[in-house]
């Protein structure tokens, strides 16, 4: 039985209030944990991951109804460990007070320091698509900065939620870290708790509601939301390498990736050749059991998500774009969707504007770099983008003008948990990861 298809044990929002009161009292009793304590917390987090590796991977695989261990290990597990290791090494330097210059004429003998202090209790709301990376990952910065945390998982990652709710108390007291499941829409209550900071990762529609719901509460907010990334291919690009990058950009994790390269912008002079190469490559893609190491594209996470993808693909056809889908066999059981490639797409089409969150690529063409920039930035989102070209000077010119949080050159979907990640416009605000991620969780005091 898949837990995601059943209601979780009813969760009473009062548990949230009690959890917050407990954590806030602990914070007030010890508002500034020592450096040694912070590093110990990071090491405990890493130990929790390592000691439960098999069970965590298995829980995610079941939440997805099937997801390869390889994807979970490399896209989530090792990435989180990498971020923890890096932060544990650098946190002392990052949290060190900095001396400021004081005007001797105005304030003789005075000294001034900027001291980063913990905020208190941080709330974290997690989506289902990278549930370990997006629940444990943020704790790295939250703990390094000396805070406590309450984490609410998604209704679509219930096996993982149940496991973390059981395991975390073995490693951390509840007044430092507490995990909660989702049931009956209690996420709304959770988001309204008076945290000192709230990190929401999820869809733009829900992010907007949360921002409205907490307006005036005075709590800080990081929003990590949806995307509609452009993957731009110039005529001098290494085409075979670009094809692999495009395929990885949109079909990895079935396209259920916030920064998926869902819009392909290709220079007109090579459009025919590139599309022919892409179709050849798609003909070799295997859709099926992700536990089979030969599989490229697995099942969609839920019926609702499959329905949304189906509806948007139908809209693409109805609006006049040309659809190509390889004639691959789909397994009988599971929410599978054929990898899809649209050509002849106009910027006004829904498939070019809306986040589909599935294995669907919309192709547009351009003639000049100016046109590519204009089309790439012509979206309400701004999370990620990719550029494929042989010219270094063009890369430098393009990355400066792309309105996206992360821009890859001659590669795509490569994550560095030690670098800041986050969006522009309707993809959200705030950054996660490394020194810049940590800054969201400190208050700067001038002493
Ligand atoms: P979602 O917005 O439906 O849900 C995210 C979380 O919010 C879940 O825990 C859910 O229970 C909770 N939630 C739902 N409605 C709520 C409400 N009204 N108030 C408070 N909480 C509520 O998103 P999803 O389907 O779980 O995830 C997919 C979306 O997340 C995509 O849009 C994707 O682009 C985005 N995403 C963004 C990033 C990023 O780093 N920018 C990373 C992963 C996913």
CSV table of C-alpha atoms and ligand atoms in Angstrom, one decimal:
chain,number,residue,atom,x,y,z
A,1,UNK,CA,0.0,0.0,0.0
A,2,UNK,CA,1.3,3.5,-0.8
A,3,UNK,CA,1.0,5.8,2.2
A,4,UNK,CA,0.5,8.8,-0.1
A,5,UNK,CA,-2.9,7.4,-1.1
A,6,UNK,CA,-4.2,7.3,2.5
A,7,UNK,CA,-4.9,10.1,4.9
A,8,UNK,CA,-2.2,10.4,7.6
A,9,UNK,CA,-3.1,10.1,11.3
A,10,UNK,CA,-4.9,13.3,12.0
A,11,UNK,CA,-2.6,16.0,13.1
A,12,UNK,CA,-3.9,18.6,15.5
A,13,UNK,CA,-2.6,22.1,14.7
A,14,UNK,CA,-2.2,22.6,18.5
A,15,UNK,CA,0.8,20.3,18.2
A,16,UNK,CA,2.4,23.0,16.1
A,17,UNK,CA,1.8,25.7,18.8
A,18,UNK,CA,3.2,23.4,21.5
A,19,UNK,CA,6.3,22.6,19.3
A,20,UNK,CA,6.9,26.3,18.7
A,21,UNK,CA,6.5,27.2,22.4
A,22,UNK,CA,9.0,24.5,23.3
A,23,UNK,CA,11.6,25.5,20.8
A,24,UNK,CA,11.2,29.2,21.6
A,25,UNK,CA,11.7,28.6,25.3
A,26,UNK,CA,14.8,26.5,24.6
A,27,UNK,CA,16.1,29.3,22.3
A,28,UNK,CA,15.6,32.0,25.0
A,29,UNK,CA,17.4,29.8,27.5
A,30,UNK,CA,20.4,29.4,25.2
A,31,UNK,CA,20.1,32.1,22.5
A,32,UNK,CA,23.7,31.8,21.2
A,33,UNK,CA,25.0,28.2,21.0
A,34,UNK,CA,28.8,27.8,21.0
A,35,UNK,CA,30.7,27.1,17.8
A,36,UNK,CA,31.4,23.6,19.1
A,37,UNK,CA,27.7,23.0,19.6
A,38,UNK,CA,26.9,24.1,16.0
A,39,UNK,CA,29.5,21.8,14.5
A,40,UNK,CA,28.3,19.0,16.7
A,41,UNK,CA,24.7,19.6,15.4
A,42,UNK,CA,26.0,19.4,11.8
A,43,UNK,CA,27.9,16.2,12.5
A,44,UNK,CA,24.9,14.7,14.1
A,45,UNK,CA,22.8,15.6,11.0
A,46,UNK,CA,25.4,13.9,8.8
A,47,UNK,CA,25.5,10.8,11.1
A,48,UNK,CA,21.7,10.6,11.0
A,49,UNK,CA,21.9,10.5,7.2
A,50,UNK,CA,24.7,7.9,7.1
A,51,UNK,CA,23.2,5.6,9.7
A,52,UNK,CA,19.8,5.6,8.0
A,53,UNK,CA,20.9,5.7,4.3
A,54,UNK,CA,19.2,2.6,3.2
A,55,UNK,CA,15.9,3.3,4.9
A,56,UNK,CA,15.8,6.9,3.7
A,57,UNK,CA,16.5,5.9,0.1
A,58,UNK,CA,13.9,3.2,0.3
A,59,UNK,CA,11.2,5.6,1.8
A,60,UNK,CA,11.8,8.1,-1.1
A,61,UNK,CA,11.6,5.3,-3.6
A,62,UNK,CA,8.2,4.3,-2.2
A,63,UNK,CA,6.9,7.8,-2.2
A,64,UNK,CA,7.8,8.1,-5.8
A,65,UNK,CA,6.1,4.7,-6.3
A,66,UNK,CA,9.5,4.0,-7.8
A,67,UNK,CA,12.7,6.0,-8.0
A,68,UNK,CA,16.2,4.7,-8.6
A,69,UNK,CA,18.6,4.6,-5.7
A,70,UNK,CA,21.1,6.3,-7.9
A,71,UNK,CA,19.0,9.4,-8.5
A,72,UNK,CA,18.2,9.7,-4.8
A,73,UNK,CA,21.8,9.2,-3.7
A,74,UNK,CA,23.4,11.6,-6.2
A,75,UNK,CA,20.7,14.3,-6.4
A,76,UNK,CA,19.8,14.4,-2.7
A,77,UNK,CA,21.8,12.3,-0.3
A,78,UNK,CA,25.4,13.0,-1.2
A,79,UNK,CA,24.6,16.6,-2.1
A,80,UNK,CA,23.3,17.3,1.4
A,81,UNK,CA,26.3,15.6,2.9
A,82,UNK,CA,28.6,17.7,0.8
A,83,UNK,CA,26.9,20.9,2.0
A,84,UNK,CA,27.1,19.8,5.6
A,85,UNK,CA,30.8,19.0,5.3
A,86,UNK,CA,31.6,22.4,3.7
A,87,UNK,CA,29.6,24.4,6.2
A,88,UNK,CA,31.1,22.6,9.2
A,89,UNK,CA,34.6,23.6,7.9
A,90,UNK,CA,33.7,27.2,7.3
A,91,UNK,CA,31.1,28.1,9.9
A,92,UNK,CA,33.6,29.6,12.4
A,93,UNK,CA,34.9,32.0,9.8
A,94,UNK,CA,31.4,32.9,8.5
A,95,UNK,CA,30.0,33.6,12.0
A,96,UNK,CA,33.0,35.6,13.2
A,97,UNK,CA,32.2,39.2,14.3
A,98,UNK,CA,33.7,41.7,11.9
A,99,UNK,CA,35.4,44.9,13.0
A,100,UNK,CA,34.3,48.2,11.5
A,101,UNK,CA,36.2,51.4,11.1
A,102,UNK,CA,35.1,54.1,13.5
A,103,UNK,CA,35.8,57.8,12.8
A,104,UNK,CA,38.4,58.8,15.4
A,105,UNK,CA,37.4,62.4,15.2
A,106,UNK,CA,33.7,61.8,15.9
A,107,UNK,CA,34.1,58.9,18.3
A,108,UNK,CA,37.6,58.9,19.9
A,109,UNK,CA,38.6,55.5,21.3
A,110,UNK,CA,35.4,53.8,20.2
A,111,UNK,CA,35.2,50.3,18.7
A,112,UNK,CA,32.5,48.8,16.5
A,113,UNK,CA,31.8,45.2,15.6
A,114,UNK,CA,29.1,43.5,13.5
A,115,UNK,CA,28.0,40.3,15.2
A,116,UNK,CA,25.9,37.7,13.5
A,117,UNK,CA,23.3,36.2,15.9
A,118,UNK,CA,20.9,33.3,15.6
A,119,UNK,CA,17.3,34.3,14.8
A,120,UNK,CA,15.5,31.7,17.0
A,121,UNK,CA,13.1,29.2,15.5
A,122,UNK,CA,12.9,28.6,11.7
A,123,UNK,CA,9.9,26.9,10.0
A,124,UNK,CA,10.6,24.9,6.9
A,125,UNK,CA,7.8,23.8,4.4
A,126,UNK,CA,9.0,21.1,2.0
A,127,UNK,CA,7.7,20.0,-1.5
A,128,UNK,CA,7.8,16.3,-2.5
A,129,UNK,CA,10.1,16.4,-5.5
A,130,UNK,CA,13.5,16.4,-3.7
A,131,UNK,CA,12.2,15.8,-0.2
A,132,UNK,CA,15.5,15.0,1.5
A,133,UNK,CA,17.6,17.7,-0.2
A,134,UNK,CA,14.9,20.3,0.6
A,135,UNK,CA,14.2,19.2,4.2
A,136,UNK,CA,17.6,18.2,5.6
A,137,UNK,CA,19.6,20.6,3.3
A,138,UNK,CA,18.3,23.9,4.8
A,139,UNK,CA,19.0,22.6,8.3
A,140,UNK,CA,22.7,22.9,7.4
A,141,UNK,CA,22.5,26.7,7.4
A,142,UNK,CA,19.8,26.9,10.1
A,143,UNK,CA,21.9,25.0,12.6
A,144,UNK,CA,25.2,26.6,11.5
A,145,UNK,CA,23.7,29.9,12.3
A,146,UNK,CA,22.6,28.6,15.8
A,147,UNK,CA,18.9,28.3,15.2
A,148,UNK,CA,16.2,25.6,16.0
A,149,UNK,CA,13.8,24.2,13.4
A,150,UNK,CA,10.4,22.8,12.7
A,151,UNK,CA,10.0,21.0,9.4
A,152,UNK,CA,6.7,20.2,7.7
A,153,UNK,CA,6.8,17.6,4.9
A,154,UNK,CA,4.5,17.2,1.9
A,155,UNK,CA,1.4,15.0,1.6
A,156,UNK,CA,3.2,13.3,-1.3
A,157,UNK,CA,6.3,12.2,0.7
A,158,UNK,CA,4.6,10.4,3.5
A,159,UNK,CA,6.9,7.4,3.8
A,160,UNK,CA,9.9,9.7,4.2
A,161,UNK,CA,8.0,12.0,6.6
A,162,UNK,CA,7.0,9.0,8.8
A,163,UNK,CA,10.6,7.8,8.8
A,164,UNK,CA,12.0,11.2,9.8
A,165,UNK,CA,9.4,11.7,12.5
A,166,UNK,CA,10.5,8.4,14.0
A,167,UNK,CA,14.3,8.8,13.6
A,168,UNK,CA,15.0,12.5,14.3
A,169,UNK,CA,14.2,12.2,18.0
A,170,UNK,CA,17.0,9.6,18.3
A,171,UNK,CA,19.5,12.3,17.2
A,172,UNK,CA,18.0,15.7,18.3
A,173,UNK,CA,15.8,16.8,21.2
A,174,UNK,CA,12.4,18.1,20.0
A,175,UNK,CA,13.2,21.6,21.3
A,176,UNK,CA,16.0,21.7,18.6
A,177,UNK,CA,14.4,19.9,15.7
A,178,UNK,CA,10.9,18.5,15.0
A,179,UNK,CA,9.5,17.0,11.9
A,180,UNK,CA,5.7,17.0,11.0
A,181,UNK,CA,3.6,15.3,8.4
A,182,UNK,CA,0.9,16.9,6.3
A,183,UNK,CA,-2.7,16.1,6.7
A,184,UNK,CA,-6.0,17.8,5.9
A,185,UNK,CA,-4.3,21.1,4.8
A,186,UNK,CA,-2.6,21.8,8.1
A,187,UNK,CA,0.2,23.4,6.2
A,188,UNK,CA,-1.8,26.6,6.2
A,189,UNK,CA,-1.8,26.6,10.1
A,190,UNK,CA,1.9,25.8,10.1
A,191,UNK,CA,2.8,28.6,7.7
A,192,UNK,CA,1.0,31.1,10.0
A,193,UNK,CA,3.0,30.1,13.2
A,194,UNK,CA,5.1,33.0,14.5
A,195,UNK,CA,8.5,31.6,13.4
A,196,UNK,CA,11.4,34.0,13.3
A,197,UNK,CA,11.9,33.0,9.7
A,198,UNK,CA,9.9,30.8,7.3
A,199,UNK,CA,11.5,28.9,4.4
A,200,UNK,CA,8.9,27.8,1.8
A,201,UNK,CA,9.9,25.6,-1.1
A,202,UNK,CA,7.0,24.8,-3.5
A,203,UNK,CA,4.8,26.1,-6.2
A,204,UNK,CA,4.4,29.8,-7.0
A,205,UNK,CA,0.7,29.6,-6.4
A,206,UNK,CA,1.1,28.4,-2.8
A,207,UNK,CA,4.0,30.7,-2.2
A,208,UNK,CA,1.9,33.6,-3.1
A,209,UNK,CA,-0.9,32.5,-0.7
A,210,UNK,CA,1.7,32.1,2.1
A,211,UNK,CA,3.2,35.6,1.5
A,212,UNK,CA,-0.3,37.0,1.7
A,213,UNK,CA,-1.3,34.9,4.7
A,214,UNK,CA,1.7,36.1,6.8
A,215,UNK,CA,1.8,39.7,5.7
A,216,UNK,CA,2.1,42.0,8.7
A,217,UNK,CA,3.3,39.2,11.0
A,218,UNK,CA,6.8,40.6,10.9
A,219,UNK,CA,8.5,37.3,10.2
A,220,UNK,CA,11.2,37.0,7.5
A,221,UNK,CA,10.4,34.7,4.5
A,222,UNK,CA,12.4,32.9,1.9
A,223,UNK,CA,10.4,31.7,-1.1
A,224,UNK,CA,11.9,29.0,-3.4
A,225,UNK,CA,9.3,28.6,-6.1
A,226,UNK,CA,8.6,27.3,-9.6
A,227,UNK,CA,10.5,27.9,-12.8
A,228,UNK,CA,10.3,27.9,-16.6
A,229,UNK,CA,14.0,27.8,-17.6
A,230,UNK,CA,15.3,28.6,-21.0
A,231,UNK,CA,18.1,26.4,-22.4
A,232,UNK,CA,19.7,28.5,-25.2
A,233,UNK,CA,21.7,26.8,-28.0
A,234,UNK,CA,23.8,29.0,-30.4
A,235,UNK,CA,24.9,27.8,-33.8
A,236,UNK,CA,28.6,27.4,-32.6
A,237,UNK,CA,27.6,25.1,-29.7
A,238,UNK,CA,29.0,21.5,-29.4
A,239,UNK,CA,25.7,20.0,-30.6
A,240,UNK,CA,26.0,16.4,-29.4
A,241,UNK,CA,27.0,17.7,-25.9
A,242,UNK,CA,24.1,20.1,-26.0
A,243,UNK,CA,21.6,17.3,-26.9
A,244,UNK,CA,22.7,15.4,-23.8
A,245,UNK,CA,22.4,18.6,-21.7
A,246,UNK,CA,18.9,19.3,-23.1
A,247,UNK,CA,17.8,15.7,-22.4
A,248,UNK,CA,19.2,15.8,-18.9
A,249,UNK,CA,17.7,19.3,-18.4
A,250,UNK,CA,14.1,18.4,-19.1
A,251,UNK,CA,13.8,14.6,-18.7
A,252,UNK,CA,15.8,14.0,-15.5
A,253,UNK,CA,13.4,13.1,-12.7
A,254,UNK,CA,10.6,13.1,-15.3
A,255,UNK,CA,11.0,16.9,-15.6
A,256,UNK,CA,9.7,17.2,-12.0
A,257,UNK,CA,12.5,19.6,-11.2
A,258,UNK,CA,12.0,23.3,-10.3
A,259,UNK,CA,14.9,24.4,-12.5
A,260,UNK,CA,14.2,22.0,-15.4
A,261,UNK,CA,15.1,23.4,-18.8
A,262,UNK,CA,11.6,23.3,-20.1
A,263,UNK,CA,12.0,25.9,-22.9
A,264,UNK,CA,14.6,25.2,-25.6
A,265,UNK,CA,15.7,28.3,-27.5
A,266,UNK,CA,17.6,27.3,-30.6
A,267,UNK,CA,19.3,29.5,-33.2
A,268,UNK,CA,17.3,29.3,-36.4
A,269,UNK,CA,20.2,28.3,-38.6
A,270,UNK,CA,20.8,25.0,-36.7
A,271,UNK,CA,17.2,24.4,-35.5
A,272,UNK,CA,16.5,21.6,-38.1
A,273,UNK,CA,19.7,19.8,-37.4
A,274,UNK,CA,19.4,20.1,-33.6
A,275,UNK,CA,15.7,18.9,-33.6
A,276,UNK,CA,16.6,15.9,-35.8
A,277,UNK,CA,19.4,15.0,-33.3
A,278,UNK,CA,17.1,15.4,-30.4
A,279,UNK,CA,14.4,13.2,-32.0
A,280,UNK,CA,17.1,10.5,-32.6
A,281,UNK,CA,18.1,10.7,-29.0
A,282,UNK,CA,14.5,10.6,-27.7
A,283,UNK,CA,13.9,7.5,-29.8
A,284,UNK,CA,16.5,5.7,-27.5
A,285,UNK,CA,15.1,6.9,-24.2
A,286,UNK,CA,13.7,4.2,-22.0
A,287,UNK,CA,10.6,4.9,-19.9
A,288,UNK,CA,9.8,2.5,-17.2
A,289,UNK,CA,10.9,1.0,-13.9
A,290,UNK,CA,13.5,3.4,-12.4
A,291,UNK,CA,15.0,0.5,-10.4
A,292,UNK,CA,16.2,-0.8,-13.8
A,293,UNK,CA,19.5,0.9,-14.3
A,294,UNK,CA,18.8,1.2,-18.1
A,295,UNK,CA,15.7,3.4,-17.4
A,296,UNK,CA,16.0,7.1,-18.2
A,297,UNK,CA,12.5,8.4,-17.3
A,298,UNK,CA,10.4,7.0,-14.5
A,299,UNK,CA,6.8,7.4,-13.3
A,300,UNK,CA,5.1,10.8,-12.5
A,301,UNK,CA,4.6,11.3,-8.8
A,302,UNK,CA,0.8,11.4,-8.6
A,303,UNK,CA,-2.4,11.2,-10.6
A,304,UNK,CA,-3.0,14.9,-10.1
A,305,UNK,CA,0.4,15.7,-11.6
A,306,UNK,CA,-0.2,13.4,-14.5
A,307,UNK,CA,-3.5,15.0,-15.2
A,308,UNK,CA,-1.9,18.5,-15.2
A,309,UNK,CA,0.8,17.4,-17.7
A,310,UNK,CA,-1.8,15.7,-19.9
A,311,UNK,CA,-4.0,18.9,-19.9
A,312,UNK,CA,-1.1,21.2,-20.8
A,313,UNK,CA,0.2,18.9,-23.6
A,314,UNK,CA,-3.4,18.9,-25.0
A,315,UNK,CA,-3.4,22.7,-24.8
A,316,UNK,CA,-0.1,22.8,-26.7
A,317,UNK,CA,-1.6,20.7,-29.5
A,318,UNK,CA,-4.8,22.8,-29.5
A,319,UNK,CA,-2.9,26.0,-29.8
A,320,UNK,CA,-1.0,24.8,-32.9
A,321,UNK,CA,2.4,23.5,-31.7
A,322,UNK,CA,3.8,20.3,-33.2
A,323,UNK,CA,4.1,17.4,-30.8
A,324,UNK,CA,6.7,14.6,-31.1
A,325,UNK,CA,6.7,11.7,-28.8
A,326,UNK,CA,8.9,8.6,-29.3
A,327,UNK,CA,7.1,5.3,-29.8
A,328,UNK,CA,8.5,3.8,-26.5
A,329,UNK,CA,6.5,1.2,-24.6
A,330,UNK,CA,5.0,2.5,-21.3
A,331,UNK,CA,4.6,0.1,-18.3
A,332,UNK,CA,0.9,-0.8,-17.6
A,333,UNK,CA,1.1,0.2,-13.9
A,334,UNK,CA,2.2,3.6,-12.7
A,335,UNK,CA,1.6,7.2,-13.8
A,336,UNK,CA,3.8,7.3,-16.9
A,337,UNK,CA,4.0,10.0,-19.5
A,338,UNK,CA,5.9,9.8,-22.8
A,339,UNK,CA,8.9,12.2,-23.1
A,340,UNK,CA,7.5,15.0,-25.3
A,341,UNK,CA,9.0,17.5,-27.6
A,342,UNK,CA,7.1,20.5,-29.0
A,343,UNK,CA,8.3,22.4,-32.0
A,344,UNK,CA,6.7,25.4,-33.7
A,345,UNK,CA,5.9,26.9,-30.4
A,346,UNK,CA,4.9,30.6,-30.0
A,347,UNK,CA,5.7,32.6,-26.9
A,348,UNK,CA,2.0,33.1,-26.2
A,349,UNK,CA,1.3,29.3,-26.0
A,350,UNK,CA,0.6,28.0,-22.5
A,351,UNK,CA,3.4,25.3,-22.9
A,352,UNK,CA,5.9,28.2,-23.3
A,353,UNK,CA,4.5,30.2,-20.3
A,354,UNK,CA,3.4,27.8,-17.6
A,355,UNK,CA,5.4,25.5,-15.4
A,356,UNK,CA,4.4,22.0,-16.6
A,357,UNK,CA,6.6,20.0,-14.1
A,358,UNK,CA,6.8,17.0,-16.4
A,359,UNK,CA,8.9,15.6,-19.3
A,360,UNK,CA,7.7,18.2,-21.8
A,361,UNK,CA,10.0,20.4,-23.8
A,362,UNK,CA,8.8,23.5,-25.7
A,363,UNK,CA,11.1,24.7,-28.6
A,364,UNK,CA,11.3,28.2,-29.9
A,365,UNK,CA,13.8,29.7,-32.3
A,366,UNK,CA,15.8,33.0,-32.4
A,367,UNK,CA,18.2,34.7,-34.8
A,368,UNK,CA,20.3,37.0,-32.7
A,369,UNK,CA,21.7,37.0,-29.1
A,370,UNK,CA,19.5,40.0,-28.4
A,371,UNK,CA,16.4,38.1,-29.4
A,372,UNK,CA,17.5,35.0,-27.4
A,373,UNK,CA,17.9,37.2,-24.3
A,374,UNK,CA,14.5,38.9,-24.8
A,375,UNK,CA,12.7,35.6,-25.2
A,376,UNK,CA,14.6,33.8,-22.4
A,377,UNK,CA,13.7,36.7,-20.0
A,378,UNK,CA,10.1,36.9,-21.3
A,379,UNK,CA,8.6,34.8,-18.4
A,380,UNK,CA,7.2,35.6,-15.0
A,381,UNK,CA,9.8,33.1,-13.6
A,382,UNK,CA,13.6,33.5,-13.1
A,383,UNK,CA,15.1,30.4,-11.5
A,384,UNK,CA,17.6,29.0,-13.9
A,385,UNK,CA,18.8,29.1,-17.5
A,386,UNK,CA,21.4,27.4,-19.7
A,387,UNK,CA,23.6,28.7,-22.6
A,388,UNK,CA,25.4,26.5,-25.1
A,389,UNK,CA,28.1,28.2,-27.2
A,390,UNK,CA,31.8,27.9,-28.0
A,391,UNK,CA,32.5,31.6,-27.4
A,392,UNK,CA,33.6,32.5,-23.9
A,393,UNK,CA,32.9,36.2,-24.5
A,394,UNK,CA,29.3,35.4,-25.5
A,395,UNK,CA,28.9,33.3,-22.3
A,396,UNK,CA,30.0,36.3,-20.2
A,397,UNK,CA,27.7,38.7,-22.1
A,398,UNK,CA,24.7,36.4,-21.8
A,399,UNK,CA,25.1,35.4,-18.1
A,400,UNK,CA,25.1,39.1,-17.1
A,401,UNK,CA,21.8,39.7,-18.9
A,402,UNK,CA,19.9,36.6,-18.0
A,403,UNK,CA,17.3,37.3,-15.3
A,404,UNK,CA,17.7,33.9,-13.5
A,405,UNK,CA,19.2,32.9,-10.2
A,406,UNK,CA,21.5,30.3,-11.7
A,407,UNK,CA,22.8,30.2,-15.3
A,408,UNK,CA,24.8,27.2,-16.5
A,409,UNK,CA,27.1,27.4,-19.5
A,410,UNK,CA,27.6,24.3,-21.7
A,411,UNK,CA,26.0,22.1,-19.0
A,412,UNK,CA,22.7,22.0,-17.2
A,413,UNK,CA,21.2,20.9,-13.8
A,414,UNK,CA,24.5,20.8,-12.0
A,415,UNK,CA,24.1,21.6,-8.3
A,416,UNK,CA,26.6,22.9,-5.9
A,417,UNK,CA,25.1,22.9,-2.4
A,418,UNK,CA,27.8,25.3,-1.2
A,419,UNK,CA,26.7,28.1,-3.7
A,420,UNK,CA,23.6,30.3,-3.3
A,421,UNK,CA,20.5,29.0,-5.1
A,422,UNK,CA,17.2,30.9,-5.5
A,423,UNK,CA,15.1,32.8,-8.0
A,424,UNK,CA,14.0,36.2,-9.4
A,425,UNK,CA,10.5,37.4,-9.9
A,426,UNK,CA,7.8,34.7,-9.5
A,427,UNK,CA,10.5,32.1,-8.8
A,428,UNK,CA,10.8,33.6,-5.3
A,429,UNK,CA,13.3,35.5,-3.2
A,430,UNK,CA,16.1,34.7,-0.8
A,431,UNK,CA,19.0,32.3,-1.3
A,432,UNK,CA,19.8,28.8,0.0
A,433,UNK,CA,23.2,27.2,0.4
A,434,UNK,CA,26.7,28.2,1.5
A,435,UNK,CA,27.6,31.5,3.1
A,436,UNK,CA,24.8,33.4,1.3
A,437,UNK,CA,22.2,30.8,2.4
A,438,UNK,CA,23.4,31.2,6.0
A,439,UNK,CA,22.8,34.9,6.0
A,440,UNK,CA,19.1,34.5,5.9
A,441,UNK,CA,19.2,32.8,9.3
A,442,UNK,CA,21.2,35.4,11.2
A,443,UNK,CA,20.4,38.8,12.6
A,444,UNK,CA,23.3,41.3,12.3
A,445,UNK,CA,23.9,43.2,15.5
A,446,UNK,CA,26.0,46.4,15.6
A,447,UNK,CA,28.0,46.6,18.9
B,1,LIG,P1,3.1,22.7,-3.4
B,1,LIG,O1,3.2,24.2,-3.5
B,1,LIG,O2,1.8,22.1,-3.8
B,1,LIG,O3,3.4,22.2,-2.0
B,1,LIG,C1,4.6,22.5,-1.3
B,1,LIG,C2,4.4,22.4,0.2
B,1,LIG,O4,3.4,23.4,0.6
B,1,LIG,C3,3.9,21.0,0.7
B,1,LIG,O5,4.5,20.7,1.9
B,1,LIG,C4,2.4,21.3,0.9
B,1,LIG,O6,1.8,20.5,1.8
B,1,LIG,C5,2.4,22.7,1.4
B,1,LIG,N1,1.2,23.5,1.1
B,1,LIG,C6,0.3,23.4,0.1
B,1,LIG,N2,-0.7,24.3,0.2
B,1,LIG,C7,-0.3,25.1,1.2
B,1,LIG,C8,-0.9,26.3,1.8
B,1,LIG,N3,-2.0,26.9,1.3
B,1,LIG,N4,-0.3,26.9,2.9
B,1,LIG,C9,0.8,26.3,3.4
B,1,LIG,N5,1.4,25.2,2.9
B,1,LIG,C10,0.8,24.6,1.8
B,1,LIG,O7,4.3,22.2,-4.3
B,1,LIG,P2,4.7,20.7,-4.7
B,1,LIG,O8,3.7,20.1,-5.7
B,1,LIG,O9,4.9,19.9,-3.4
B,1,LIG,O10,6.1,20.9,-5.4
B,1,LIG,C11,6.3,21.3,-6.7
B,1,LIG,C12,6.6,22.7,-6.8
B,1,LIG,O11,7.7,23.1,-6.0
B,1,LIG,C13,6.9,23.1,-8.3
B,1,LIG,O12,6.3,24.3,-8.6
B,1,LIG,C14,8.5,23.3,-8.2
B,1,LIG,O13,9.0,24.2,-9.2
B,1,LIG,C15,8.6,23.9,-6.8
B,1,LIG,N6,10.0,23.7,-6.3
B,1,LIG,C16,10.8,24.7,-6.2
B,1,LIG,C17,12.1,24.5,-5.8
B,1,LIG,C18,13.1,25.7,-5.6
B,1,LIG,O14,14.1,25.5,-5.0
B,1,LIG,N7,12.8,26.8,-6.2
B,1,LIG,C19,12.6,23.2,-5.5
B,1,LIG,C20,11.7,22.2,-5.6
B,1,LIG,C21,10.4,22.4,-6.0
